[in-house]
Amino acid sequence: MSPSLASRAVVGLLRVAGVKKRQFEPSRFLTEVANPSPPRLPGVTVRREEAEGWPVYRLTPVDPVKHYALYIHGGAWAAPITGQHWRLAARIAVESGREVVLPLYPRLPAATHADVLPVMPGLFQHVREQGPTALIGDSAGANIALSVLQALTPQGERPDVTVLISPALDLTFTNPKIADIAPHDPLLNLEHIRVLAIRWAVPGDPSDPRVSPLNGHLDHLGLVHVYAGTRDVLFPDAVLLRDRSENMAGTELHLHIGEGMIHDWPIMPTPEGRRAAGDVIALLSSSGNA
């Protein structure tokens, strides 16, 4: 099925506006960019807490089901949370009944993976103690989410389902198929992403499995759903993740391919984005009722 008129229009607007030239331009992130205040989110109560000094928001629907979701937002490890992230989190809460926990973790240049990754497993376990918990991330947040999933001990509590939307999986970006997609990706500038990935990996190497979870262990990850669009430079590594995880003990990984879709399309207000978000919510709802 070809992309909808709305999705084609988004691609056209991105190209005309030259967004790719500016998107995640590294010089914009020489100082930390502040997070905006949460927008008005109908259908949920928004409550702020703190964890390790981070702001952590809980989005509670009117009729919660005593299931939870930890949602880690994207932004190339540097950009602040956006309204699209907030709206997806709120829709998940309203339509699945899960309370969504959304940490605003520190980002480049104030923090690197060495500051963030050690904290996230504990935050997940804190939420999991309250009830079954899904683990969700998009883009750089999906990179962090998979690293968190790999860091959870086999003896500890696991997510009932993990959802990775347009994940960054290997921060070396050396998959040869990436070069074929890069000219056709209207949103992500590979060179910008590569610079920020190197900064995020400090003091280690971008190939380290702690920041490149494609290089880490892929067994015993439980149920994982990955959403990846074919016009996204990150798409080839999502395919590689599927192939490498096949037949891994304790892992059931499903790759949902968005034909002609760009990076992070499930958080976008297009017909395909709304359908993909609906599919994610259906997964969370079915897991929550299991």
Short mmCIF file of C-alpha atoms in Angstrom, two decimals:
data_model
loop_
_atom_site.label_atom_id
_atom_site.label_comp_id
_atom_site.label_asym_id
_atom_site.label_seq_id
_atom_site.Cartn_x
_atom_site.Cartn_y
_atom_site.Cartn_z
CA MET A 1 0.00 0.00 0.00
CA SER A 2 1.42 3.40 -0.98
CA PRO A 3 1.63 6.20 1.62
CA SER A 4 -1.44 8.33 2.12
CA LEU A 5 -1.74 11.79 0.65
CA ALA A 6 -1.21 13.22 4.14
CA SER A 7 2.03 11.28 4.61
CA ARG A 8 3.28 12.32 1.19
CA ALA A 9 2.42 15.91 2.07
CA VAL A 10 4.46 15.66 5.28
CA VAL A 11 7.47 14.45 3.29
CA GLY A 12 7.03 17.29 0.82
CA LEU A 13 6.78 19.89 3.55
CA LEU A 14 9.88 18.53 5.28
CA ARG A 15 11.82 18.80 2.04
CA VAL A 16 10.57 22.28 1.11
CA ALA A 17 11.26 23.57 4.62
CA GLY A 18 14.77 22.09 4.64
CA VAL A 19 14.13 20.43 7.99
CA LYS A 20 16.79 17.78 7.41
CA LYS A 21 19.52 20.45 7.29
CA ARG A 22 18.55 21.68 10.77
CA GLN A 23 17.18 18.58 12.48
CA PHE A 24 19.41 17.69 15.44
CA GLU A 25 22.16 19.98 14.19
CA PRO A 26 24.91 19.34 16.77
CA SER A 27 25.81 23.00 17.34
CA ARG A 28 22.31 23.53 18.76
CA PHE A 29 23.16 21.26 21.66
CA LEU A 30 26.36 22.76 23.06
CA THR A 31 24.26 23.71 26.08
CA GLU A 32 21.31 21.73 27.39
CA VAL A 33 17.96 22.76 25.92
CA ALA A 34 15.30 23.07 28.62
CA ASN A 35 12.18 20.91 28.56
CA PRO A 36 8.91 22.78 28.02
CA SER A 37 6.10 22.49 30.53
CA PRO A 38 3.60 19.70 29.89
CA PRO A 39 0.81 20.80 27.55
CA ARG A 40 -2.85 20.45 28.39
CA LEU A 41 -3.66 16.75 28.03
CA PRO A 42 -7.39 15.95 28.09
CA GLY A 43 -8.37 12.69 29.72
CA VAL A 44 -5.45 12.34 32.10
CA THR A 45 -4.31 13.74 35.41
CA VAL A 46 -0.66 14.84 35.24
CA ARG A 47 1.37 14.53 38.41
CA ARG A 48 5.05 15.37 38.83
CA GLU A 49 7.46 13.35 40.95
CA GLU A 50 11.24 13.08 41.09
CA ALA A 51 13.65 10.17 40.71
CA GLU A 52 17.36 10.71 41.22
CA GLY A 53 16.70 14.41 40.75
CA TRP A 54 14.94 13.89 37.40
CA PRO A 55 11.42 15.19 36.82
CA VAL A 56 9.13 12.19 36.34
CA TYR A 57 5.54 12.67 35.23
CA ARG A 58 2.65 10.28 35.80
CA LEU A 59 -0.23 10.45 33.35
CA THR A 60 -3.21 8.79 35.01
CA PRO A 61 -6.42 8.09 33.08
CA VAL A 62 -9.88 8.44 34.58
CA ASP A 63 -10.31 4.66 34.91
CA PRO A 64 -6.84 3.15 35.43
CA VAL A 65 -6.45 -0.61 35.13
CA LYS A 66 -3.55 -1.04 37.60
CA HIS A 67 -1.15 -1.64 34.75
CA TYR A 68 1.63 0.79 33.88
CA ALA A 69 3.91 1.90 31.07
CA LEU A 70 7.33 3.49 31.32
CA TYR A 71 7.74 5.69 28.24
CA ILE A 72 11.21 6.99 27.30
CA HIS A 73 10.99 9.81 24.76
CA GLY A 74 13.34 10.37 21.85
CA GLY A 75 15.27 13.38 20.61
CA ALA A 76 18.73 12.17 19.54
CA TRP A 77 19.83 12.09 23.20
CA ALA A 78 19.86 15.90 23.13
CA ALA A 79 16.52 17.47 22.19
CA PRO A 80 13.77 18.00 24.76
CA ILE A 81 10.45 16.21 24.86
CA THR A 82 7.92 17.45 22.29
CA GLY A 83 4.16 17.84 22.19
CA GLN A 84 3.97 14.75 19.97
CA HIS A 85 5.56 12.67 22.72
CA TRP A 86 3.19 14.04 25.34
CA ARG A 87 0.16 13.41 23.14
CA LEU A 88 1.15 9.81 22.40
CA ALA A 89 1.73 9.17 26.11
CA ALA A 90 -1.67 10.65 26.95
CA ARG A 91 -3.41 8.64 24.23
CA ILE A 92 -1.80 5.45 25.54
CA ALA A 93 -3.05 6.24 29.03
CA VAL A 94 -6.60 7.13 27.97
CA GLU A 95 -7.13 4.27 25.53
CA SER A 96 -5.24 1.45 27.27
CA GLY A 97 -6.07 2.43 30.85
CA ARG A 98 -2.42 2.16 31.84
CA GLU A 99 -0.83 4.89 33.94
CA VAL A 100 2.08 6.20 31.87
CA VAL A 101 5.28 7.16 33.67
CA LEU A 102 7.37 9.58 31.65
CA PRO A 103 10.87 10.48 32.92
CA LEU A 104 12.53 13.65 31.65
CA TYR A 105 16.05 12.26 31.83
CA PRO A 106 19.12 14.52 31.52
CA ARG A 107 20.46 14.90 27.99
CA LEU A 108 23.48 16.09 26.04
CA PRO A 109 25.64 17.95 26.80
CA ALA A 110 24.81 17.84 30.53
CA ALA A 111 24.71 14.04 30.61
CA THR A 112 25.75 10.99 28.65
CA HIS A 113 24.72 7.35 28.74
CA ALA A 114 26.95 6.92 31.80
CA ASP A 115 24.63 9.19 33.76
CA VAL A 116 21.32 7.91 32.42
CA LEU A 117 21.56 4.17 31.81
CA PRO A 118 22.48 3.19 35.40
CA VAL A 119 19.33 4.93 36.72
CA MET A 120 16.73 3.65 34.27
CA PRO A 121 16.56 -0.03 35.37
CA GLY A 122 15.88 1.05 38.94
CA LEU A 123 13.16 3.40 37.78
CA PHE A 124 11.58 0.59 35.77
CA GLN A 125 11.68 -1.75 38.77
CA HIS A 126 10.13 0.96 40.97
CA VAL A 127 7.18 1.22 38.60
CA ARG A 128 7.01 -2.56 38.14
CA GLU A 129 6.58 -3.03 41.88
CA GLN A 130 3.23 -1.28 41.52
CA GLY A 131 1.92 -3.63 38.83
CA PRO A 132 2.62 -5.12 35.39
CA THR A 133 4.58 -2.56 33.38
CA ALA A 134 5.23 -2.10 29.68
CA LEU A 135 8.47 -0.53 28.45
CA ILE A 136 8.11 1.91 25.54
CA GLY A 137 10.57 4.16 23.73
CA ASP A 138 10.84 6.03 20.48
CA SER A 139 14.01 6.84 18.53
CA ALA A 140 16.82 7.58 21.01
CA GLY A 141 14.35 6.66 23.75
CA ALA A 142 13.91 3.25 22.13
CA ASN A 143 17.69 2.91 22.12
CA ILE A 144 17.68 3.56 25.86
CA ALA A 145 14.69 1.26 26.39
CA LEU A 146 16.39 -1.72 24.74
CA SER A 147 19.56 -1.06 26.74
CA VAL A 148 17.41 -1.03 29.91
CA LEU A 149 15.72 -4.28 28.89
CA GLN A 150 19.11 -5.94 28.38
CA ALA A 151 20.32 -4.64 31.75
CA LEU A 152 17.45 -6.16 33.74
CA THR A 153 18.63 -9.26 35.56
CA PRO A 154 17.06 -12.60 34.60
CA GLN A 155 15.85 -12.93 38.19
CA GLY A 156 14.13 -9.52 38.20
CA GLU A 157 10.71 -8.49 37.00
CA ARG A 158 10.42 -7.99 33.24
CA PRO A 159 8.11 -5.81 31.13
CA ASP A 160 4.92 -7.55 30.09
CA VAL A 161 5.61 -6.08 26.63
CA THR A 162 8.29 -3.82 25.16
CA VAL A 163 7.54 -1.44 22.27
CA LEU A 164 10.38 0.15 20.31
CA ILE A 165 9.39 2.86 17.83
CA SER A 166 12.02 3.72 15.20
CA PRO A 167 14.86 2.60 17.47
CA ALA A 168 18.49 3.63 17.12
CA LEU A 169 20.19 0.27 17.59
CA ASP A 170 23.84 0.57 16.53
CA LEU A 171 25.45 3.95 17.09
CA THR A 172 28.23 3.26 14.60
CA PHE A 173 25.66 3.34 11.76
CA THR A 174 27.92 1.05 9.73
CA ASN A 175 25.19 -1.15 8.27
CA PRO A 176 25.91 -0.80 4.52
CA LYS A 177 22.19 -0.60 3.70
CA ILE A 178 21.91 2.67 5.62
CA ALA A 179 23.74 4.51 2.84
CA ASP A 180 21.05 3.45 0.37
CA ILE A 181 18.27 4.97 2.48
CA ALA A 182 20.04 8.12 3.70
CA PRO A 183 19.39 10.23 0.54
CA HIS A 184 15.67 9.35 0.69
CA ASP A 185 15.16 10.03 4.41
CA PRO A 186 13.54 13.50 4.51
CA LEU A 187 13.96 13.97 8.25
CA LEU A 188 17.10 12.45 9.77
CA ASN A 189 20.50 13.82 8.85
CA LEU A 190 22.84 10.88 9.35
CA GLU A 191 25.89 13.06 9.97
CA HIS A 192 24.11 15.00 12.71
CA ILE A 193 22.90 11.83 14.37
CA ARG A 194 26.36 10.28 14.19
CA VAL A 195 27.97 13.26 15.97
CA LEU A 196 25.40 13.21 18.76
CA ALA A 197 25.71 9.44 19.11
CA ILE A 198 29.46 9.75 19.61
CA ARG A 199 28.88 12.36 22.31
CA TRP A 200 26.27 10.14 24.00
CA ALA A 201 28.69 7.19 24.04
CA VAL A 202 31.37 9.14 25.97
CA PRO A 203 33.50 7.95 27.72
CA GLY A 204 33.14 4.72 25.75
CA ASP A 205 32.96 3.74 22.13
CA PRO A 206 29.76 3.91 20.03
CA SER A 207 30.04 0.19 19.30
CA ASP A 208 29.84 -0.68 23.02
CA PRO A 209 26.77 -2.90 23.60
CA ARG A 210 25.68 -0.63 26.43
CA VAL A 211 24.90 2.13 23.92
CA SER A 212 24.49 -0.04 20.82
CA PRO A 213 22.08 -2.72 22.04
CA LEU A 214 22.13 -4.45 18.65
CA ASN A 215 25.56 -5.65 19.77
CA GLY A 216 24.28 -6.82 23.15
CA HIS A 217 22.55 -10.03 24.21
CA LEU A 218 19.23 -10.65 22.49
CA ASP A 219 18.04 -13.67 24.45
CA HIS A 220 15.47 -13.59 27.27
CA LEU A 221 14.04 -10.19 26.28
CA GLY A 222 10.43 -11.36 26.43
CA LEU A 223 7.79 -9.97 24.10
CA VAL A 224 9.14 -7.11 21.95
CA HIS A 225 7.37 -5.20 19.18
CA VAL A 226 9.45 -2.98 16.89
CA TYR A 227 8.02 -0.34 14.53
CA ALA A 228 10.30 0.82 11.70
CA GLY A 229 9.65 2.79 8.50
CA THR A 230 11.38 2.05 5.22
CA ARG A 231 12.31 5.73 4.63
CA ASP A 232 14.18 5.94 7.92
CA VAL A 233 17.98 5.56 8.03
CA LEU A 234 17.50 3.46 11.17
CA PHE A 235 15.37 0.90 9.32
CA PRO A 236 18.16 -1.50 8.20
CA ASP A 237 19.28 -2.07 11.78
CA ALA A 238 15.69 -2.87 12.81
CA VAL A 239 15.68 -5.62 10.20
CA LEU A 240 19.03 -6.83 11.52
CA LEU A 241 17.61 -6.87 15.06
CA ARG A 242 14.75 -9.06 13.87
CA ASP A 243 17.12 -11.43 12.09
CA ARG A 244 19.57 -11.70 14.98
CA SER A 245 16.85 -12.25 17.59
CA GLU A 246 15.18 -15.02 15.63
CA ASN A 247 15.25 -18.29 17.59
CA MET A 248 16.83 -16.59 20.61
CA ALA A 249 15.71 -18.31 23.81
CA GLY A 250 13.15 -16.32 25.77
CA THR A 251 12.68 -13.62 23.11
CA GLU A 252 9.63 -13.14 20.90
CA LEU A 253 10.31 -10.17 18.62
CA HIS A 254 7.86 -8.83 16.03
CA LEU A 255 8.93 -6.25 13.43
CA HIS A 256 6.16 -4.00 12.08
CA ILE A 257 7.32 -2.40 8.85
CA GLY A 258 5.86 0.91 7.71
CA GLU A 259 6.22 0.88 3.95
CA GLY A 260 7.22 4.34 2.78
CA MET A 261 7.07 5.67 6.34
CA ILE A 262 9.60 8.07 7.83
CA HIS A 263 11.26 8.15 11.23
CA ASP A 264 8.90 8.09 14.22
CA TRP A 265 5.79 7.98 12.05
CA PRO A 266 3.61 6.46 14.84
CA ILE A 267 3.79 9.74 16.77
CA MET A 268 2.74 11.83 13.74
CA PRO A 269 -0.80 13.04 12.95
CA THR A 270 -1.15 11.13 9.69
CA PRO A 271 -3.53 8.23 8.93
CA GLU A 272 -0.62 5.77 9.13
CA GLY A 273 0.64 7.36 12.34
CA ARG A 274 -2.76 7.16 14.00
CA ARG A 275 -3.18 3.53 12.90
CA ALA A 276 0.28 2.56 14.18
CA ALA A 277 -0.36 4.29 17.51
CA GLY A 278 -3.68 2.44 17.68
CA ASP A 279 -1.86 -0.84 17.09
CA VAL A 280 0.56 -0.04 19.93
CA ILE A 281 -2.36 0.73 22.24
CA ALA A 282 -4.06 -2.51 21.24
CA LEU A 283 -0.89 -4.40 22.18
CA LEU A 284 -0.75 -2.66 25.54
CA SER A 285 -4.44 -3.27 26.15
CA SER A 286 -4.25 -6.98 25.31
CA SER A 287 -1.16 -7.41 27.52
CA GLY A 288 -2.88 -5.48 30.30
CA ASN A 289 -5.87 -7.83 30.15
CA ALA A 290 -3.82 -11.01 29.89
#
